[in-house]
Coordinates of C-alpha atoms and ligand atoms in Angstrom, one line a residue:
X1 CA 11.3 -33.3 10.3
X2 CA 9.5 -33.0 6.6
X3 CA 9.1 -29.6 5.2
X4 CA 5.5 -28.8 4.6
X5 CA 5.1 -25.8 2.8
X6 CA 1.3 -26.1 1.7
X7 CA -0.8 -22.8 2.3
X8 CA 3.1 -20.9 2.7
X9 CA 3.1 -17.2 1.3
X10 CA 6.4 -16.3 -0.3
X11 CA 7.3 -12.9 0.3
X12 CA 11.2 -13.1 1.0
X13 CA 13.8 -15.6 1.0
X14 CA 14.4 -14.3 4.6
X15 CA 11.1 -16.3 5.8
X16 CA 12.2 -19.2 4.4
X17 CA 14.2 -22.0 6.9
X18 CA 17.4 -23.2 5.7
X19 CA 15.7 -26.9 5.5
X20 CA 12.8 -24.6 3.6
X21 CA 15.3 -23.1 1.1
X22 CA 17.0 -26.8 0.2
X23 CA 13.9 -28.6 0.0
X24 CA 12.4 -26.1 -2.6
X25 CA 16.0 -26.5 -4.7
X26 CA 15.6 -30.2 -4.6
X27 CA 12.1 -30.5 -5.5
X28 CA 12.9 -28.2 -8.4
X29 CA 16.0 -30.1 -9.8
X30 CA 13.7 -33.2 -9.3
X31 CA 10.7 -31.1 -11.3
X32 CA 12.9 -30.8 -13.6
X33 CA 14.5 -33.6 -14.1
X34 CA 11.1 -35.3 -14.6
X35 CA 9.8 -33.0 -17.0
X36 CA 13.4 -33.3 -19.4
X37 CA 12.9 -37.0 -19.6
X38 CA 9.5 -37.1 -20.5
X39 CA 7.4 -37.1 -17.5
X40 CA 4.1 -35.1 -17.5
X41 CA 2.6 -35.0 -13.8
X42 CA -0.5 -32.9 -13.3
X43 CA -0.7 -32.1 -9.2
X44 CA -1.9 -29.1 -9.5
X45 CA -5.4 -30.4 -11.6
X46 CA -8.1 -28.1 -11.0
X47 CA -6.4 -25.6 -9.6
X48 CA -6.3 -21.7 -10.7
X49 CA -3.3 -19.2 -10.0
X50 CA -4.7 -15.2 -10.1
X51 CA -1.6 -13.2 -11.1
X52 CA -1.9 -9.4 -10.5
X53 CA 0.7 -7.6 -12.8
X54 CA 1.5 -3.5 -11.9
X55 CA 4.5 -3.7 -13.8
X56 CA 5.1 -5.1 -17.2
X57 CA 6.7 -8.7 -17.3
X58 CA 8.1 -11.5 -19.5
X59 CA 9.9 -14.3 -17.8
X60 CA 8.0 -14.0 -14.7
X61 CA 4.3 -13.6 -16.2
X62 CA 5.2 -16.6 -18.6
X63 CA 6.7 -18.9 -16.6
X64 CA 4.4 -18.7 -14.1
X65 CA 1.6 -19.5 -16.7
X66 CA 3.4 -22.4 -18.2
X67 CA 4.2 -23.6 -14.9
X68 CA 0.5 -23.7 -14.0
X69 CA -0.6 -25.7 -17.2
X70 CA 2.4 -28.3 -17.5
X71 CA 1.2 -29.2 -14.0
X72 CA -2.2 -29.4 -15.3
X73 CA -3.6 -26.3 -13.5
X74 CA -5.0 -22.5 -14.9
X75 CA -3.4 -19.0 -14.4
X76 CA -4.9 -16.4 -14.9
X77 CA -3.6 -13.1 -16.0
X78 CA -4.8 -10.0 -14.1
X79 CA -3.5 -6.6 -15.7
X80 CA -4.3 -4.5 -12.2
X81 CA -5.5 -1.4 -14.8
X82 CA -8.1 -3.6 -15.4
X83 CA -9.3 -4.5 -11.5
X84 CA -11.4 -2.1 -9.4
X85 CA -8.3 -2.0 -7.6
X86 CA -7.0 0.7 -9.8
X87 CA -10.2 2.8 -8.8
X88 CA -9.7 2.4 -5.3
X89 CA -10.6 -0.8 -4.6
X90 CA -8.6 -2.1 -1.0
X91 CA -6.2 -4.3 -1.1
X92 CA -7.6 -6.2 1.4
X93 CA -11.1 -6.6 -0.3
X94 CA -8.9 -7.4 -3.8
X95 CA -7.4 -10.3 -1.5
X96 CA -10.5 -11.7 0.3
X97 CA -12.4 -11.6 -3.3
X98 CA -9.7 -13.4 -5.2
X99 CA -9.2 -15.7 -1.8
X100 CA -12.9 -17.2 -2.8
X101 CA -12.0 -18.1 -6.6
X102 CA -8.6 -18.8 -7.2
X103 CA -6.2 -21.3 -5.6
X104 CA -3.2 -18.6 -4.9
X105 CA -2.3 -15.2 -5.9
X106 CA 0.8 -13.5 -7.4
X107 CA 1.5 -10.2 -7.5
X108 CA 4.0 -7.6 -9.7
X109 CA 3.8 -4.9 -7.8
X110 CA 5.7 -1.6 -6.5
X111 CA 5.2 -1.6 -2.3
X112 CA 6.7 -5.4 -0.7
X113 CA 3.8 -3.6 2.3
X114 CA 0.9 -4.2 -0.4
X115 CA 2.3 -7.5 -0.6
X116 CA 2.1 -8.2 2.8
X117 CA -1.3 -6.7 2.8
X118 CA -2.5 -8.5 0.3
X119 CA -1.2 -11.6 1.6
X120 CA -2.3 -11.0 5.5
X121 CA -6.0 -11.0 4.0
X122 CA -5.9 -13.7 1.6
X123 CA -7.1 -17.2 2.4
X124 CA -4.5 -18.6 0.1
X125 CA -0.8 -18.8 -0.6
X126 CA 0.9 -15.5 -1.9
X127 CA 3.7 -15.6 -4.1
X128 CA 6.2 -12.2 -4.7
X129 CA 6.3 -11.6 -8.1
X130 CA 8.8 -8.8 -7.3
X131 CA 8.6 -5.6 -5.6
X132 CA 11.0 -2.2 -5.5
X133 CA 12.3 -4.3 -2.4
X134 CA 12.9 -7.7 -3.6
X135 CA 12.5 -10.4 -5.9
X136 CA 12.6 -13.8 -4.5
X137 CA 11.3 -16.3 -7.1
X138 CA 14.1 -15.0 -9.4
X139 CA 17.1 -15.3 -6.8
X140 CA 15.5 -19.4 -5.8
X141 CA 16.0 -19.8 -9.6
X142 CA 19.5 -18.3 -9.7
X143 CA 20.6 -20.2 -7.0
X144 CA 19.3 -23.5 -8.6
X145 CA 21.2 -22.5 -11.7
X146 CA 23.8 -22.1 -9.7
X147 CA 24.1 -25.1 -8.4
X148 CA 24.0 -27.2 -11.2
X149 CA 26.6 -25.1 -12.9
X150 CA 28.9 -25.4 -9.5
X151 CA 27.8 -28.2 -7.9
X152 CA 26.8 -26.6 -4.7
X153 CA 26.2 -23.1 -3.5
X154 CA 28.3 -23.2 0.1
X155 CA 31.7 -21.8 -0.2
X156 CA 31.2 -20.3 -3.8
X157 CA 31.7 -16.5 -4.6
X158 CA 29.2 -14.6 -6.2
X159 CA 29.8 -11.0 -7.5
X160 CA 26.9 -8.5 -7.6
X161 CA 27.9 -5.7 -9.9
X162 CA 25.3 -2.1 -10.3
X163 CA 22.2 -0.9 -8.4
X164 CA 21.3 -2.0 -5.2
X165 CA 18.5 -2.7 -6.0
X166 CA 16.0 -5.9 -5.6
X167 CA 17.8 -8.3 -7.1
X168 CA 21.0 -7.1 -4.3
X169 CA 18.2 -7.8 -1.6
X170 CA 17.4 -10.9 -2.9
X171 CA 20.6 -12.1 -3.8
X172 CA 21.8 -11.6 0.1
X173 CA 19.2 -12.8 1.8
X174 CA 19.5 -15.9 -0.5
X175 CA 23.0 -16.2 -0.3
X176 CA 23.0 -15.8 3.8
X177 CA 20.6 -18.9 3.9
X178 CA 22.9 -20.9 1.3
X179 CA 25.8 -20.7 2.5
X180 CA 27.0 -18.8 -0.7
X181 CA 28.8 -15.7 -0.1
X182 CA 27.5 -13.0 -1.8
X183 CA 29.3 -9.0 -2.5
X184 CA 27.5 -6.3 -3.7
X185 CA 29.2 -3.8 -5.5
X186 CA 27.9 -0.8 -6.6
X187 CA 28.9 3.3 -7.3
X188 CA 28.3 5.3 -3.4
X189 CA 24.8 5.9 -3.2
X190 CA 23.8 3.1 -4.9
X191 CA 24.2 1.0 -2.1
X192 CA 21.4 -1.4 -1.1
X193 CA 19.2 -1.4 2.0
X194 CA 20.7 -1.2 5.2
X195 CA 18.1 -3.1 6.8
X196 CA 18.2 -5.2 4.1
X197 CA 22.0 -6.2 4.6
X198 CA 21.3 -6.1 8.4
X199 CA 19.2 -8.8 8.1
X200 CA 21.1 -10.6 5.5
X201 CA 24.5 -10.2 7.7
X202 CA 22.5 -11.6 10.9
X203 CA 20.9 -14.8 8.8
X204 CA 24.9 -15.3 7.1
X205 CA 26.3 -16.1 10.7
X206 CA 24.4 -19.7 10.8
X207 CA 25.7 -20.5 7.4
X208 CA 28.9 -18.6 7.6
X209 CA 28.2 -17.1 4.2
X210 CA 30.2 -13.7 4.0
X211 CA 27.5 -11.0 2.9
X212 CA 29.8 -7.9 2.2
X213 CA 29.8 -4.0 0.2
X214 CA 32.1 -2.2 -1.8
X215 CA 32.1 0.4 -4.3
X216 CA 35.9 -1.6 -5.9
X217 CA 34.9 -3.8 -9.1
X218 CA 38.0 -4.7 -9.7
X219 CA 39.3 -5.8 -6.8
X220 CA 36.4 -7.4 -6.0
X221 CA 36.3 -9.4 -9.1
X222 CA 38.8 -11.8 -8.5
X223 CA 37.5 -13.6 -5.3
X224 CA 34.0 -14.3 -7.8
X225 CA 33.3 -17.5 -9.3
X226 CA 30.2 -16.3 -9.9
X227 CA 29.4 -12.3 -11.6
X228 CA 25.8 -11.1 -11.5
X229 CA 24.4 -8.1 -12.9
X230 CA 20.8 -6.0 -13.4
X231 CA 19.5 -2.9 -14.9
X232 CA 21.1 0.6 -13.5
X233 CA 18.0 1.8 -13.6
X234 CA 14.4 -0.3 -12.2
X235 CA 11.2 -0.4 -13.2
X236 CA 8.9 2.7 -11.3
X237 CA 12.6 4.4 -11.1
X238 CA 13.0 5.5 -14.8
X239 CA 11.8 9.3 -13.5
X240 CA 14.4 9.7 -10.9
X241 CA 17.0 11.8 -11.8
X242 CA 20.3 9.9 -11.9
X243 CA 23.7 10.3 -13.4
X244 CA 23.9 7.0 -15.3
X245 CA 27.6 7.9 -15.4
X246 CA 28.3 6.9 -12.0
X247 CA 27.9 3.2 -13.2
X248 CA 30.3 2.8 -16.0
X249 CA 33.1 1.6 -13.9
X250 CA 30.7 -1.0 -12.8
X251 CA 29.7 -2.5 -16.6
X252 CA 30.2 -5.9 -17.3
X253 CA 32.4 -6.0 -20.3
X254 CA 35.5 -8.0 -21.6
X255 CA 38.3 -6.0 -20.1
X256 CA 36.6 -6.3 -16.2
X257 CA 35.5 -9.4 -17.2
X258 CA 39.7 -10.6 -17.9
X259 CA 40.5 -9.1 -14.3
X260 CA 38.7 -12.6 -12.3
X261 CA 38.2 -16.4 -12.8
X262 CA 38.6 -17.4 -16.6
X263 CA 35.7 -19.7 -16.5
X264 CA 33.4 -17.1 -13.7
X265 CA 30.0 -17.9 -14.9
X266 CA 27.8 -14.5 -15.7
X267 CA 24.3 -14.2 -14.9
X268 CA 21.8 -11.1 -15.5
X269 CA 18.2 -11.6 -14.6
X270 CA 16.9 -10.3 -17.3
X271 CA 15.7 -7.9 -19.7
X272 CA 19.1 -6.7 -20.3
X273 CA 20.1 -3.3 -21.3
X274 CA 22.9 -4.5 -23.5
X275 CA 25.8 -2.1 -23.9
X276 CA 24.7 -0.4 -20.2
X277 CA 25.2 -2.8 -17.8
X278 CA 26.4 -5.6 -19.7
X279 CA 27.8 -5.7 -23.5
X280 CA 26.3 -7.8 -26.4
X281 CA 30.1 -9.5 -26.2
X282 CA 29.7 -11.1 -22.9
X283 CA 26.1 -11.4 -22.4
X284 CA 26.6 -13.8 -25.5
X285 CA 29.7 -14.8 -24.4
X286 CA 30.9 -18.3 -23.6
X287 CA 31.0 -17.5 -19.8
X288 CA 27.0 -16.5 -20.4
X289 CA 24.5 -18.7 -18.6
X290 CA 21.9 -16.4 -18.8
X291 CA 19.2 -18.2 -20.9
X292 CA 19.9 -21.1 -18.7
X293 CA 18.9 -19.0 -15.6
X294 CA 15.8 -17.7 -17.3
X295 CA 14.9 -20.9 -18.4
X296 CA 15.2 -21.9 -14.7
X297 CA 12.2 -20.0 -13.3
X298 CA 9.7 -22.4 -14.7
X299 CA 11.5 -25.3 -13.5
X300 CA 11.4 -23.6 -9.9
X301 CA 8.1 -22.0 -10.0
X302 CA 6.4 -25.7 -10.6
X303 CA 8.3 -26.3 -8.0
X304 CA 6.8 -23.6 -5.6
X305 CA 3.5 -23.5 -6.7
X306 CA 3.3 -27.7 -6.4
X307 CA 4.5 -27.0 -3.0
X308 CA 2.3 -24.1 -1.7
X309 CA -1.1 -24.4 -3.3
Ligands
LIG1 N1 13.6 -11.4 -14.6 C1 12.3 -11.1 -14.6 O1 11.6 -11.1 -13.6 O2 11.9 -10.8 -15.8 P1 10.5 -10.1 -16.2 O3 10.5 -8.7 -15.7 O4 10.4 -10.3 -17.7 O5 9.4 -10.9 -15.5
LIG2 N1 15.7 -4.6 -11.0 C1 14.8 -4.9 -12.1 C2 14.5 -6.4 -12.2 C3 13.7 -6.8 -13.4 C4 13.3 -8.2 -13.4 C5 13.6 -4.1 -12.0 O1 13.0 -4.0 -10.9 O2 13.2 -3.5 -13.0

C-alpha cells in the first residue's frame, strides 16, 4: 500500500508505522541525494511553516527554515514571548488562529500535552520540535545518519550514554520501530520513562530490536557499534538540584571510548557541553560524526515537511 502522510502530525516516532518510518528515511536519502547533485525542486511553493520556539534553538530553528526555502516555501519564526500566548492566550485558539494562515506549525516547547493540544485544534500538520518528553525530528535524522554510515539500522548496536532524557525516549521508540537495538545507560535515578520504555519494549517485539537499561558503561560498551550522547542537564532543567557528579563515570572520553568497537561511530545531538558529557578529544575525534548528524536534519526535515504539508 503507498504511504500517504499528507495532513500527518508528528508528535512521536511511536505514531509512526514501520512502512511510515522507512518511507520518511528513503524520501530523505533521495532529498538528499537530489539536492548534492544539483537539483533544486520547489514542492512546497507557496507554502508557509509557523514555528513557535519556548526554548532557545540552533539546528532545529535553522534547518527547519532552510528546509522551507530550498523547497521553495516560507517559515516563519514565532518567538512565543512575543504571541498573546505568553499572556494567556489558549493553546487551542493559538492553533485554530495560526490553522487559518500558515501551511503547518512547529513547536519548541516544554509539555509533549501542549503539543498534543495544539495539534488536536489545528487544521494543519504539527511537527515536534522537541519537548521535555521527546524529540523526534532529531532521532529520524540520527537514524538516517546512521544508516548511511552502517548501511542499515536492523541488527546494529547503539549505546546511549547520560540522562534519560528526550533524546533516550526518542532514541527507543525509534530504535523499536527500526529494528536497531538501542541501550540506555545512565547513573540510578537518571533512568528514562517507564512508560516510555514500556512502550518502546512493546513496539521492539515486531522488529525484534532489543530496547534494554543499565547503569554499567563499560560493560555495556562493547556490544555498541554505535555510542550516543546528550547534555547531563536539559533545557527547563538547569534549576533542579542535581549532583552532576553522578555522571562522570558515564562521560564520553578516550579511555571509555578504548573499552568497545575501534571504529564505534559517536554521535551527540548537539549543543555539546564539551568536557561534561563528551571531551573536545573525541567529539573531534576521527570516530566523530557529529556535524554529519547535524547536517542531517535539513535533509530529513525537507523530507517531512514535503511529506506532510
Ligand atoms: N539538536 C537540536 O535540536 O539542537 P537545537 O537545540 O540547536 O535546535
Ligand atoms: N536533551 C537536550 C536536547 C537538546 C537538543 C535538551 O532538551 O536540552
Amino acid at each position: 500500500m503507498e504511504v500517504d502522510l499528507k495532513g500527518r502530525d508528528i508528535l512521536s516516532i511511536h505514531d509512526l508505522s514501520r512502512e511510515e518510518l522507512h518511507h520518511i528515511l528513503d524520501r530523505a536519502e533521495f532529498i538528499k541525494k537530489g539536492y548534492l547533485s544539483g537539483e533544486r525542486i520547489k514542492p512546497l511553493e507557496g507554502k508557509t511553516l509557523g514555528m513557535i520556539f519556548q526554548k532557545s534553538s540552533t539546528r532545529t530553528r535553522i534547518s527547519f527554515e532552510v528546509a522551507m526555502n530550498q523547497l521553495g516555501g516560507h517559515a516563519l519564526y514565532l518567538n512565543a514571548r512575543d504571541l498573546q500566548l505568553k499572556r494567556g492566550e489558549t493553546i487551542a485558539d493559538t492553533a485554530r488562529v495560526l490553522s487559518r494562515f500558515v501551511d503547518g506549525i512547529v513547536i519548541r516547547t516544554y509539555s509533549q500535552q501542549e503539543v498534543a493540544e495544539l495539534a488536536q485544534y489545528a487544521s494543519v500538520p504539527v511537527v515536534n520540535g522537541l519537548t521535555d518528553l521527546l524529540h523526534p525530528c532529531q532521532v529520524l535524522s540520527d537514524l538516517l545518519t546512521i544508516k548511511e554510515k552502517l548501511g542499515r539500522l536492523a541488527g546494529i548496536t547503539l549505546l546511549y550514554l547520560g540522562d534519560g532524557n528526550n533524546i533516550a525516549h526518542s532514541l527507543m521508540l525509534g530504535g523499536a520501530k527500526a529494528g536497531l537495538n538501542v541501550t540506555i545507560c545512565t547513573p540510578e535515578g537518571r533512568e528514562p520513562e517507564a512508560s516510555i520504555t514500556h512502550q518502546a519494549q512493546k513496539a521492539a517485539r515486531a522488529t525484534g530490536a532489543k530496547i534494554e537499561l543499565t547503569t554499567e558503561p563499560r560493560q555495556s560498551i562493547k556490544e555498541a557499534r554505535v555510542i550516543y550522547t546528550d547534555t547531563w542537564i536539559s533545557m527547563g532543567r538547569e534549576g533542579e538540584a542535581v549532583d552532576i557528579e553522578i555522571f562522570k563515570p558515564y562521560q564520553v572520553n578516550r579511555e571509555l571510548l578504548a573499552q568497545g568497537h575501534p571504529e564505534a561511530l559517536v554521535m551527540h545531538c548537539l549543543p555539546a557541553h564539551r568536557g561534561e558529557e563528551i571531551t573536545s578529544e573525541v567529539i573531534d575525534g576521527p570516530q566523530s560524526i557529529v556535524f554529519d548528524q547535524a547536517e542531517n536534519r535539513l535533509h530529513l526535515q525537507k523530507a517531512l515537511l514535503s511529506l506532510v504539508l
